Protein backbone atom coordinates (compact mmCIF):
# COMPACT_ATOMS: atom_id res chain seq x y z
CA MET A 1 79.79 133.80 -197.60
CA GLU A 2 77.16 131.16 -198.32
CA SER A 3 74.65 132.99 -196.09
CA THR A 4 75.30 136.26 -197.95
CA ALA A 5 74.74 134.55 -201.26
CA LEU A 6 71.42 133.14 -200.02
CA LYS A 7 70.25 136.56 -198.89
CA SER A 8 71.24 138.04 -202.24
CA GLN A 9 69.39 135.27 -204.02
CA ARG A 10 66.22 136.01 -202.02
CA GLN A 11 66.40 139.70 -202.89
CA GLN A 12 66.39 138.94 -206.61
CA PHE A 13 62.85 137.54 -206.52
CA SER A 14 60.09 140.03 -207.20
CA ILE A 15 57.29 137.69 -206.05
CA LYS A 16 57.33 136.48 -202.46
CA LEU A 17 55.16 133.57 -201.45
CA TRP A 18 56.14 133.77 -197.80
CA PRO A 19 54.95 134.94 -195.37
CA PRO A 20 51.25 134.68 -196.23
CA SER A 21 49.04 137.69 -195.54
CA GLN A 22 46.72 137.78 -192.54
CA ASN A 23 43.75 137.43 -194.89
CA THR A 24 45.28 134.30 -196.41
CA ARG A 25 45.82 132.82 -192.95
CA GLN A 26 42.23 133.55 -191.95
CA MET A 27 40.92 131.99 -195.16
CA LEU A 28 42.95 128.86 -194.41
CA VAL A 29 41.43 128.68 -190.93
CA GLN A 30 37.97 128.67 -192.49
CA ARG A 31 38.98 125.88 -194.87
CA ILE A 32 40.33 123.84 -191.94
CA ILE A 33 37.04 124.32 -190.08
CA GLY A 34 35.25 122.92 -193.11
CA ASN A 35 37.58 119.91 -193.17
CA LEU A 36 36.93 119.17 -189.51
CA THR A 37 33.14 119.36 -189.65
CA SER A 38 30.54 117.26 -191.41
CA ASN A 39 30.42 119.89 -194.15
CA SER A 40 33.46 118.33 -195.81
CA ASN A 41 31.95 114.83 -196.15
CA SER A 42 35.45 113.51 -196.83
CA ILE A 43 36.64 109.91 -196.45
CA PHE A 44 38.37 110.95 -193.23
CA THR A 45 35.29 112.46 -191.56
CA GLN A 46 33.33 109.40 -192.70
CA LYS A 47 35.95 107.14 -191.14
CA TYR A 48 36.79 109.02 -187.94
CA GLY A 49 33.79 111.29 -187.42
CA SER A 50 33.62 115.10 -187.39
CA LEU A 51 33.82 117.90 -184.80
CA ASN A 52 31.11 120.32 -183.79
CA GLU A 53 31.46 123.91 -184.97
CA ASN A 54 32.92 125.29 -181.73
CA GLU A 55 35.53 122.57 -181.32
CA ALA A 56 36.38 122.76 -185.03
CA GLU A 57 36.96 126.51 -184.82
CA ASP A 58 39.22 126.23 -181.77
CA SER A 59 41.21 123.40 -183.32
CA ALA A 60 41.49 125.12 -186.71
CA ILE A 61 42.99 128.28 -185.17
CA GLN A 62 45.58 126.21 -183.30
CA ILE A 63 46.37 124.00 -186.30
CA GLU A 64 47.04 127.00 -188.52
CA ASP A 65 49.17 128.67 -185.84
CA VAL A 66 51.30 125.55 -185.29
CA ALA A 67 51.76 124.97 -189.03
CA PHE A 68 52.70 128.61 -189.58
CA ASP A 69 55.36 128.49 -186.85
CA ILE A 70 56.93 125.36 -188.31
CA ALA A 71 56.97 126.74 -191.86
CA ASN A 72 58.24 130.15 -190.75
CA LYS A 73 61.13 128.59 -188.84
CA HIS A 74 62.01 126.59 -191.99
CA TYR A 75 61.97 129.79 -194.05
CA GLU A 76 64.24 131.63 -191.59
CA ILE A 77 66.79 128.80 -191.38
CA GLU A 78 66.70 127.61 -195.00
CA PRO A 79 65.65 130.57 -197.17
CA ASP A 80 64.78 129.51 -200.70
CA GLY A 81 64.15 132.86 -202.32
CA ASP A 82 60.42 132.99 -202.92
CA GLY A 83 59.28 130.91 -199.93
CA SER A 84 57.76 128.15 -202.06
CA SER A 85 59.12 125.33 -199.90
CA ALA A 86 57.77 127.08 -196.78
CA VAL A 87 54.32 127.21 -198.38
CA GLN A 88 54.51 123.51 -199.18
CA LEU A 89 55.53 122.70 -195.60
CA TYR A 90 52.73 124.95 -194.31
CA ALA A 91 50.12 122.99 -196.28
CA LYS A 92 51.66 119.63 -195.36
CA GLU A 93 51.65 120.40 -191.63
CA CYS A 94 48.03 121.59 -191.77
CA SER A 95 46.95 118.36 -193.47
CA LYS A 96 48.86 116.24 -190.97
CA LEU A 97 47.40 118.04 -187.96
CA ILE A 98 43.85 117.94 -189.35
CA LEU A 99 44.12 114.15 -189.65
CA GLU A 100 45.52 113.81 -186.11
CA VAL A 101 42.62 115.82 -184.68
CA LEU A 102 40.05 113.74 -186.56
CA LYS A 103 41.68 110.50 -185.42
CA ARG A 104 41.26 111.60 -181.82
CA GLY A 105 37.57 112.09 -182.40
CA PRO A 106 35.14 114.85 -181.39
CA ALA A 107 35.54 114.23 -177.66
CA SER A 108 39.31 114.41 -177.83
CA GLU A 109 41.72 116.90 -176.42
CA LYS A 110 42.35 119.56 -179.04
CA VAL A 111 45.57 120.37 -180.83
CA ASN A 112 47.27 121.20 -177.56
CA ALA A 113 47.33 117.49 -176.76
CA PHE A 114 50.01 116.91 -179.36
CA ARG A 115 51.53 120.35 -179.56
CA GLU A 116 52.21 122.08 -176.25
CA THR A 117 54.03 125.38 -176.69
CA PHE A 118 53.98 126.96 -173.21
CA PHE A 119 55.92 125.46 -170.30
CA ASP A 120 55.04 127.09 -166.97
CA ILE A 121 56.19 126.17 -163.44
CA SER A 122 55.01 129.40 -161.80
CA LYS A 123 51.73 128.05 -160.46
CA GLY A 124 51.34 127.31 -156.78
CA PRO A 125 52.91 129.01 -153.76
CA ARG A 126 56.19 130.93 -153.99
CA ALA A 127 58.93 128.51 -153.04
CA PHE A 128 62.59 127.55 -153.28
CA ILE A 129 63.51 124.91 -155.85
CA GLU A 130 66.49 122.58 -155.56
CA ALA A 131 68.05 120.00 -157.87
CA ASP A 132 65.71 117.05 -157.27
CA GLU A 133 62.53 119.03 -157.74
CA ALA A 134 63.98 120.83 -160.76
CA GLU A 135 64.76 117.47 -162.36
CA GLU A 136 61.17 116.35 -161.93
CA LEU A 137 59.54 119.64 -162.94
CA MET A 138 61.59 120.04 -166.11
CA ARG A 139 61.18 116.48 -167.35
CA PRO A 140 58.78 117.55 -170.16
CA LEU A 141 61.46 119.88 -171.56
CA LYS A 142 63.79 116.87 -172.02
CA GLU A 143 61.36 115.00 -174.23
CA GLN A 144 62.56 114.48 -177.80
CA LYS A 145 61.05 116.89 -180.32
CA ASN A 146 59.03 118.82 -177.73
CA SER A 147 57.45 121.97 -179.12
CA TYR A 148 57.85 124.45 -176.28
CA THR A 149 58.50 127.97 -177.53
CA LYS A 150 57.67 129.84 -174.30
CA ILE A 151 58.92 129.10 -170.78
CA ARG A 152 58.04 130.71 -167.46
CA PHE A 153 60.17 129.91 -164.41
CA SER A 154 58.87 132.73 -162.20
CA ASN A 155 57.63 132.34 -158.63
CA ARG A 156 60.24 129.61 -157.96
CA SER A 157 63.60 130.56 -156.47
CA PHE A 158 66.41 128.64 -158.18
CA GLY A 159 69.40 127.57 -156.13
CA LEU A 160 72.73 126.61 -157.67
CA GLY A 161 71.79 122.93 -157.84
CA ALA A 162 68.53 123.64 -159.65
CA ALA A 163 70.31 125.99 -162.06
CA CYS A 164 72.83 123.27 -162.92
CA VAL A 165 69.91 120.94 -163.71
CA ALA A 166 68.30 123.60 -165.90
CA GLU A 167 71.50 124.49 -167.80
CA PRO A 168 71.78 121.48 -170.18
CA ILE A 169 68.01 121.47 -170.71
CA LEU A 170 68.01 125.12 -171.74
CA LEU A 171 71.00 124.53 -174.00
CA SER A 172 69.08 121.76 -175.77
CA ILE A 173 65.94 123.84 -176.45
CA LYS A 174 67.22 127.42 -176.72
CA ASP A 175 67.01 127.45 -180.51
CA GLN A 176 63.25 126.90 -180.41
CA LEU A 177 62.47 129.38 -177.63
CA LYS A 178 60.71 132.64 -178.49
CA GLU A 179 59.59 133.89 -175.05
CA VAL A 180 61.48 133.53 -171.76
CA ASP A 181 60.05 134.65 -168.41
CA LEU A 182 62.57 134.53 -165.56
CA SER A 183 60.79 137.05 -163.36
CA ASP A 184 61.14 136.47 -159.61
CA PHE A 185 63.33 133.36 -159.97
CA ILE A 186 66.11 134.04 -157.41
CA ALA A 187 64.15 135.48 -154.48
CA GLY A 188 65.77 135.02 -151.08
CA ARG A 189 69.08 133.69 -152.40
CA PRO A 190 72.40 135.13 -151.16
CA GLU A 191 73.88 137.60 -153.64
CA THR A 192 76.82 135.38 -154.59
CA GLU A 193 74.60 132.40 -155.34
CA ALA A 194 72.02 134.54 -157.14
CA LEU A 195 74.65 136.04 -159.43
CA GLU A 196 76.03 132.60 -160.24
CA VAL A 197 72.53 131.31 -161.04
CA MET A 198 71.94 134.29 -163.34
CA ASN A 199 75.25 133.65 -165.09
CA ILE A 200 74.30 130.02 -165.68
CA PHE A 201 70.94 130.92 -167.20
CA SER A 202 72.46 133.71 -169.26
CA THR A 203 75.14 131.48 -170.74
CA ALA A 204 72.69 128.64 -171.40
CA LEU A 205 70.30 130.94 -173.28
CA GLU A 206 72.98 132.90 -175.12
CA GLY A 207 72.34 132.88 -178.85
CA SER A 208 68.63 132.15 -178.59
CA ILE A 209 66.45 134.27 -180.87
CA LEU A 210 63.90 135.67 -178.45
CA LYS A 211 60.94 137.94 -179.04
CA SER A 212 60.16 138.45 -175.34
CA LEU A 213 62.39 138.53 -172.25
CA ASN A 214 61.06 139.18 -168.73
CA LEU A 215 63.61 139.58 -165.90
CA SER A 216 61.36 141.56 -163.54
CA ASN A 217 61.25 141.26 -159.73
CA ASN A 218 64.82 140.01 -159.38
CA ALA A 219 66.52 142.99 -157.65
CA LEU A 220 69.18 142.83 -160.36
CA GLY A 221 71.05 146.06 -159.82
CA GLU A 222 74.11 146.63 -161.98
CA LYS A 223 75.69 143.29 -161.01
CA GLY A 224 72.59 141.37 -161.99
CA VAL A 225 72.22 143.19 -165.30
CA ARG A 226 75.83 142.40 -166.15
CA ALA A 227 75.34 138.78 -165.06
CA PHE A 228 72.87 138.54 -167.93
CA GLY A 229 75.33 140.22 -170.27
CA ALA A 230 75.89 137.18 -172.50
CA LEU A 231 72.15 136.81 -173.10
CA PHE A 232 71.60 140.53 -173.63
CA ARG A 233 74.45 140.87 -176.12
CA SER A 234 73.15 137.99 -178.22
CA GLN A 235 69.67 139.44 -178.69
CA HIS A 236 68.99 141.28 -181.94
CA THR A 237 65.27 140.69 -182.47
CA LEU A 238 63.71 141.41 -179.07
CA GLU A 239 60.19 142.80 -179.28
CA GLU A 240 59.39 142.86 -175.54
CA LEU A 241 61.69 143.63 -172.60
CA TYR A 242 60.50 143.77 -168.98
CA LEU A 243 62.83 145.03 -166.22
CA MET A 244 60.32 146.03 -163.54
CA ASN A 245 61.12 146.18 -159.83
CA ASP A 246 64.74 145.28 -160.54
CA GLY A 247 66.75 147.89 -158.68
CA ILE A 248 67.66 149.57 -161.96
CA SER A 249 69.87 152.36 -160.64
CA GLU A 250 71.94 154.84 -162.63
CA ASP A 251 74.73 152.28 -163.16
CA ALA A 252 72.31 149.45 -163.92
CA ALA A 253 70.53 151.62 -166.49
CA ARG A 254 73.86 152.36 -168.17
CA ALA A 255 74.61 148.63 -168.20
CA VAL A 256 71.27 147.93 -169.94
CA CYS A 257 72.05 150.63 -172.50
CA ASP A 258 75.53 149.22 -173.13
CA LEU A 259 74.67 145.52 -173.24
CA ILE A 260 71.63 145.40 -175.52
CA PRO A 261 73.04 145.67 -179.05
CA SER A 262 69.79 146.28 -180.90
CA THR A 263 66.39 147.61 -179.88
CA GLU A 264 65.15 148.39 -183.36
CA LYS A 265 62.33 145.83 -183.11
CA LEU A 266 61.23 146.55 -179.54
CA ARG A 267 57.48 147.10 -179.19
CA ILE A 268 57.17 146.88 -175.38
CA LEU A 269 59.70 148.37 -172.95
CA GLN A 270 58.93 148.47 -169.22
CA PHE A 271 61.03 149.80 -166.30
CA HIS A 272 58.34 150.26 -163.61
CA ASN A 273 59.31 150.64 -159.94
CA ASN A 274 63.06 151.15 -160.02
CA MET A 275 65.44 153.70 -158.51
CA THR A 276 66.66 155.03 -161.82
CA GLY A 277 66.84 158.75 -161.00
CA ASP A 278 67.87 161.50 -163.40
CA GLU A 279 71.21 160.04 -164.48
CA GLY A 280 69.68 156.63 -165.05
CA ALA A 281 66.93 158.26 -167.09
CA LEU A 282 69.58 159.66 -169.42
CA ALA A 283 70.72 156.10 -170.16
CA ILE A 284 67.15 154.85 -170.60
CA SER A 285 66.44 157.76 -172.94
CA GLU A 286 69.25 156.48 -175.18
CA VAL A 287 67.56 153.07 -175.31
CA VAL A 288 64.25 154.77 -176.16
CA LYS A 289 65.86 156.79 -178.95
CA ARG A 290 67.03 153.53 -180.52
CA SER A 291 63.54 152.00 -180.29
CA PRO A 292 61.44 153.63 -183.03
CA LEU A 293 58.82 150.85 -183.05
CA VAL A 294 57.95 151.01 -179.35
CA GLU A 295 54.18 150.94 -178.81
CA ASP A 296 54.08 150.46 -175.01
CA PHE A 297 56.59 152.32 -172.79
CA ARG A 298 56.40 152.25 -169.01
CA CYS A 299 58.81 154.12 -166.77
CA SER A 300 56.63 154.77 -163.72
CA SER A 301 57.82 155.05 -160.09
CA THR A 302 61.46 155.46 -161.07
CA ARG A 303 62.46 158.61 -159.09
CA ILE A 304 63.09 160.64 -162.23
CA GLY A 305 63.23 164.41 -161.77
CA SER A 306 63.22 167.37 -164.14
CA LYS A 307 66.55 166.71 -165.90
CA GLY A 308 65.79 163.06 -166.57
CA GLY A 309 62.18 163.86 -167.41
CA VAL A 310 63.22 166.33 -170.10
CA ALA A 311 65.69 163.83 -171.62
CA LEU A 312 63.12 161.05 -171.57
CA SER A 313 60.43 163.29 -173.06
CA GLU A 314 62.71 164.38 -175.88
CA SER A 315 63.67 160.78 -176.65
CA LEU A 316 59.99 159.87 -177.06
CA GLU A 317 59.79 162.08 -180.15
CA THR A 318 61.35 159.22 -182.15
CA CYS A 319 58.69 156.73 -181.00
CA THR A 320 56.05 157.73 -183.51
CA GLN A 321 54.16 154.43 -183.15
CA LEU A 322 53.68 154.81 -179.39
CA LYS A 323 50.20 153.80 -178.24
CA LYS A 324 50.56 153.46 -174.46
CA LEU A 325 52.70 155.68 -172.22
CA ASP A 326 52.97 155.32 -168.44
CA LEU A 327 55.23 157.79 -166.59
CA ARG A 328 53.27 157.97 -163.32
CA ASP A 329 54.79 158.74 -159.93
CA ASN A 330 57.95 160.62 -160.87
CA MET A 331 59.15 164.16 -160.16
CA PHE A 332 59.14 165.63 -163.67
CA GLY A 333 57.94 169.13 -162.83
CA VAL A 334 56.89 171.89 -165.20
CA GLU A 335 59.93 171.89 -167.52
CA ALA A 336 59.65 168.19 -168.23
CA GLY A 337 55.89 168.60 -168.70
CA VAL A 338 56.48 171.24 -171.38
CA ALA A 339 59.02 168.92 -173.08
CA LEU A 340 56.48 166.12 -172.93
CA GLY A 341 53.95 168.37 -174.64
CA LYS A 342 56.37 168.91 -177.53
CA ALA A 343 56.82 165.16 -177.87
CA PHE A 344 53.07 164.56 -177.85
CA SER A 345 52.64 166.75 -180.91
CA LYS A 346 54.44 163.99 -182.87
CA LEU A 347 52.76 160.98 -181.23
CA THR A 348 49.58 160.67 -183.23
CA ASP A 349 48.87 157.01 -182.36
CA LEU A 350 48.55 157.47 -178.59
CA LYS A 351 45.61 155.66 -177.02
CA GLU A 352 46.52 155.47 -173.31
CA VAL A 353 48.36 158.22 -171.39
CA TYR A 354 49.17 157.87 -167.69
CA LEU A 355 50.75 161.04 -166.23
CA SER A 356 49.57 161.12 -162.62
CA TYR A 357 51.79 162.46 -159.82
CA LEU A 358 54.39 164.21 -161.97
CA ASN A 359 54.24 167.71 -160.43
CA LEU A 360 53.14 169.13 -163.77
CA GLU A 361 51.21 172.12 -162.37
CA ASP A 362 49.09 174.27 -164.69
CA GLU A 363 51.87 175.12 -167.15
CA GLY A 364 52.85 171.49 -167.73
CA ALA A 365 49.24 170.34 -167.93
CA ILE A 366 48.39 173.08 -170.44
CA ALA A 367 51.37 172.21 -172.66
CA ILE A 368 50.43 168.53 -172.65
CA THR A 369 46.71 168.92 -173.28
CA ASN A 370 47.29 171.57 -175.94
CA ALA A 371 49.43 169.04 -177.81
CA LEU A 372 46.95 166.23 -177.26
CA LYS A 373 44.16 168.33 -178.71
CA GLU A 374 45.90 168.37 -182.09
CA SER A 375 47.30 164.81 -181.95
CA ALA A 376 46.13 161.42 -180.63
CA PRO A 377 42.67 161.38 -182.29
CA LEU A 378 42.02 157.87 -180.90
CA LEU A 379 42.89 158.68 -177.27
CA GLU A 380 41.01 156.36 -174.91
CA VAL A 381 42.58 156.90 -171.47
CA LEU A 382 43.94 160.07 -169.88
CA GLU A 383 45.20 160.14 -166.29
CA MET A 384 46.65 163.33 -164.78
CA ALA A 385 45.82 162.94 -161.09
CA GLY A 386 47.82 164.63 -158.36
CA ASN A 387 49.50 167.34 -160.45
CA ASP A 388 48.44 170.56 -158.67
CA ILE A 389 46.22 171.51 -161.61
CA THR A 390 43.85 174.40 -160.93
CA ALA A 391 40.87 175.92 -162.72
CA GLU A 392 43.31 178.07 -164.70
CA ALA A 393 44.21 175.05 -166.82
CA ALA A 394 40.62 173.82 -167.11
CA PRO A 395 39.73 175.63 -170.38
CA THR A 396 42.69 174.03 -172.19
CA ILE A 397 41.98 170.59 -170.73
CA ALA A 398 38.30 170.91 -171.60
CA SER A 399 39.11 171.99 -175.15
CA ALA A 400 41.27 168.89 -175.67
CA LEU A 401 38.72 166.54 -174.13
CA ALA A 402 35.90 167.89 -176.27
CA VAL A 403 37.42 166.41 -179.44
CA LYS A 404 38.37 163.03 -177.91
CA GLN A 405 35.30 161.04 -178.87
CA HIS A 406 37.02 157.69 -178.21
CA LEU A 407 37.72 158.58 -174.57
CA THR A 408 36.75 155.81 -172.14
CA LYS A 409 38.48 156.82 -168.88
CA LEU A 410 39.40 160.20 -167.41
CA ASN A 411 41.23 160.60 -164.10
CA LEU A 412 41.89 164.12 -162.81
CA ALA A 413 41.70 163.28 -159.11
CA GLU A 414 43.69 165.04 -156.37
CA ASN A 415 43.99 168.39 -158.11
CA GLU A 416 42.51 171.82 -157.33
CA LEU A 417 40.02 172.23 -160.16
CA LYS A 418 37.16 173.24 -157.86
CA ASP A 419 33.67 173.87 -159.21
CA GLU A 420 34.82 176.17 -162.00
CA GLY A 421 37.17 173.58 -163.47
CA ALA A 422 34.82 170.65 -162.86
CA ILE A 423 31.96 172.38 -164.68
CA GLN A 424 34.11 173.28 -167.69
CA ILE A 425 35.41 169.71 -167.97
CA GLY A 426 31.91 168.32 -167.47
CA LYS A 427 30.57 170.52 -170.30
CA ALA A 428 33.35 169.28 -172.56
CA LEU A 429 32.17 165.70 -172.01
CA ASP A 430 28.51 166.50 -172.46
CA GLU A 431 28.30 166.17 -176.23
CA ASP A 432 28.53 162.59 -177.49
CA HIS A 433 31.52 160.81 -175.83
CA LEU A 434 29.41 157.67 -175.98
CA GLN A 435 32.34 155.38 -175.09
CA LEU A 436 33.03 157.08 -171.77
CA VAL A 437 32.80 154.61 -168.87
CA GLU A 438 34.77 156.12 -165.98
CA VAL A 439 35.44 159.60 -164.58
CA ASP A 440 37.44 160.28 -161.41
CA MET A 441 37.28 163.85 -160.11
CA SER A 442 37.76 163.02 -156.45
CA ALA A 443 39.71 165.32 -154.11
CA ASN A 444 39.31 168.48 -156.20
CA SER A 445 37.59 170.80 -153.72
CA ILE A 446 34.37 170.39 -155.70
CA ARG A 447 31.12 171.56 -154.16
CA ARG A 448 27.46 171.12 -154.99
CA ALA A 449 27.43 172.86 -158.39
CA GLY A 450 30.35 170.94 -159.84
CA ALA A 451 29.13 167.61 -158.52
CA ARG A 452 25.64 168.19 -159.88
CA LEU A 453 26.83 169.04 -163.39
CA LEU A 454 29.28 166.12 -163.59
CA ALA A 455 26.52 163.77 -162.51
CA GLN A 456 24.08 165.18 -165.08
CA VAL A 457 26.63 164.66 -167.85
CA VAL A 458 27.77 161.09 -167.16
CA VAL A 459 24.52 159.52 -165.96
CA GLN A 460 23.15 159.66 -169.51
CA LYS A 461 26.14 157.88 -171.08
CA PRO A 462 25.34 154.34 -172.27
CA GLY A 463 27.52 151.76 -170.55
CA PHE A 464 28.93 154.25 -168.03
CA LYS A 465 30.40 152.39 -165.01
CA LEU A 466 31.87 154.74 -162.38
CA LEU A 467 31.76 158.37 -161.31
CA ASN A 468 34.07 159.09 -158.38
CA ILE A 469 33.56 162.50 -156.76
CA ASP A 470 34.45 161.52 -153.20
CA GLU A 471 36.86 163.53 -150.97
CA ASN A 472 35.27 166.81 -152.03
CA PHE A 473 33.22 169.50 -150.24
CA ILE A 474 29.73 168.58 -151.44
CA SER A 475 26.85 169.56 -149.18
CA ASP A 476 24.44 166.94 -147.88
CA GLU A 477 21.77 168.41 -150.14
CA GLY A 478 24.11 168.15 -153.09
CA ILE A 479 24.82 164.49 -152.35
CA ASP A 480 21.11 163.79 -152.15
CA GLU A 481 20.62 165.43 -155.55
CA VAL A 482 23.38 163.38 -157.14
CA LYS A 483 22.10 160.14 -155.63
CA GLU A 484 18.64 160.89 -156.96
CA MET A 485 20.08 161.17 -160.49
CA PHE A 486 21.65 157.71 -160.09
CA LYS A 487 18.69 156.03 -158.42
CA LYS A 488 18.28 153.64 -161.36
CA CYS A 489 21.98 152.72 -161.35
CA PRO A 490 23.34 153.32 -157.82
CA ASN A 491 26.37 151.07 -158.38
CA VAL A 492 27.68 153.51 -160.99
CA LEU A 493 28.13 156.22 -158.36
CA GLY A 494 31.14 155.92 -156.09
CA SER A 495 30.90 156.31 -152.34
CA PHE A 496 30.95 159.57 -150.41
CA ASP A 497 32.69 158.12 -147.36
CA ASP A 498 35.43 160.76 -147.33
CA ASN A 499 33.39 163.72 -148.50
CA ASP A 500 33.52 166.75 -146.18
CA PRO A 501 30.41 168.91 -146.50
CA GLU A 502 31.88 171.43 -144.06
CA GLY A 503 35.32 171.57 -145.71
CA GLY A 504 37.08 174.27 -147.72
CA ASP A 505 37.88 177.85 -146.92
CA GLY A 506 34.65 179.20 -148.40
CA ASP A 507 36.36 182.07 -150.21
CA ASP A 508 36.03 180.89 -153.80
CA GLY A 509 32.46 181.96 -154.40
CA SER A 510 31.25 178.38 -154.65
CA GLY A 511 30.41 177.47 -151.08
CA ASP A 512 27.64 175.28 -149.76
CA ASP A 513 25.10 178.03 -150.11
CA GLU A 514 22.67 177.06 -152.87
CA ASP A 515 22.55 180.58 -154.31
CA ASN A 516 26.30 180.62 -154.75
CA ASP A 517 26.20 177.19 -156.41
CA ASN A 518 23.48 178.24 -158.81
CA GLU A 519 25.27 181.49 -159.62
CA LEU A 520 28.49 179.71 -160.56
CA GLU A 521 26.70 177.07 -162.60
CA SER A 522 24.76 179.81 -164.39
CA LYS A 523 27.94 181.69 -165.25
CA LEU A 524 29.46 178.59 -166.81
CA LYS A 525 26.34 177.08 -168.31
CA ASN A 526 26.85 178.53 -171.78
CA LEU A 527 30.60 178.17 -171.81
CA GLU A 528 31.88 176.98 -175.18
CA VAL A 529 34.62 174.40 -175.00
CA GLY A 530 37.87 175.81 -176.25
CA GLN A 531 37.15 179.28 -174.88
CA GLU A 532 40.33 180.58 -173.30
């Protein structure tokens, strides 16, 4: 009742003093820098000395960040309507921390000396951890008024004894934690012990208000997911969730869907390298549908076929803020590729798209690139390797690439584009595309003409770093020509170790013969991008 009244009271105010805008925070940082350097000429710099510009800038950024966290926590716990008390605390903490830095002097450790926020035991070799070592390692977490907001326990395998040591410590600090990384923390333990350890950690952290949770590399399966049920159910503000390499099967995926009560604030969701399959993908698609703010979604190497691929693609239509999508190494097929194309028409913020090894074929690739042509104006990375794409799809792909002036990396390796497709795509990249740094067209049955044109296009790009056209059928003369073009920057050209100058069936009109090469290049020389 009292909490409801407080919320109602806050809503009545038309002017909000908290949180400050990013511009306000940056202006404060500049003021702090002035207070830490000789520019201020205050009684404190006269008494304790000042910092040089570099040290002052580093310290100022950390001071403001620490003060903001303290004030923001106060505002969340004790809302006062307009945030005036949070602003006062913000200023007070900044002043206090400025004085502490000056007292330490210019040669001192910076703000981190009095305000550590990240506790990490993952360094060093992968090893088991038992009670005695856990007691010693976690001693800093037992210190009164410690300021740790992020913990990482990965790379150490917790036994039951170590978990029992960790339990009361986690209970004592869970209210201040924002990020928890428990990836790879039960490796090599028997299943019964591992599940008990997971239950202990889950119960200890239940009720914490986390922004990020990483449980990757734990072979969870359904039992492991449910062992973390108490923690999952208590999370309503998660922004990042990592469940990679966790044995997320159909049943485990359903458990994730059932146990997480709210994904409305999720920005990052990653399920890489699991055995999810089609039925599991249906459950994951439900999670995705409930995650409208997702910016980074990864569901690669998860054994998803056509049915699951269609469901997942359709669910992505709600993620209108998506910037990075990684679905590599699944078995989507053409139908799912077409569904993905429909979703892409609504995803205008996409910057990175990874769709290699999805069995898209020409139809799927055409649907996707047609959609990308009209959406994703800021696209930077496109990967569609290993999809059985032929020259038939090249005009559509080229048309989409021609308008992507922010493109930095293109990977179309392991397809069947041949010279015809390579030349069309090369022509699409010829005009501008000044941010382009990497092109991979390896293993595409490309011969001399295609290789020559691709080389001519990319060698002139400022800052270009790698052209990979290995594993093709380029003649020795063609390789010599390409190498000559890159003689001033040989490191930019990939190797030709697996090129086969004698390869191919020679029936596509673009063989090693120079006349055939020149004829094909001539036919395509004046091709306009977008021509179907």
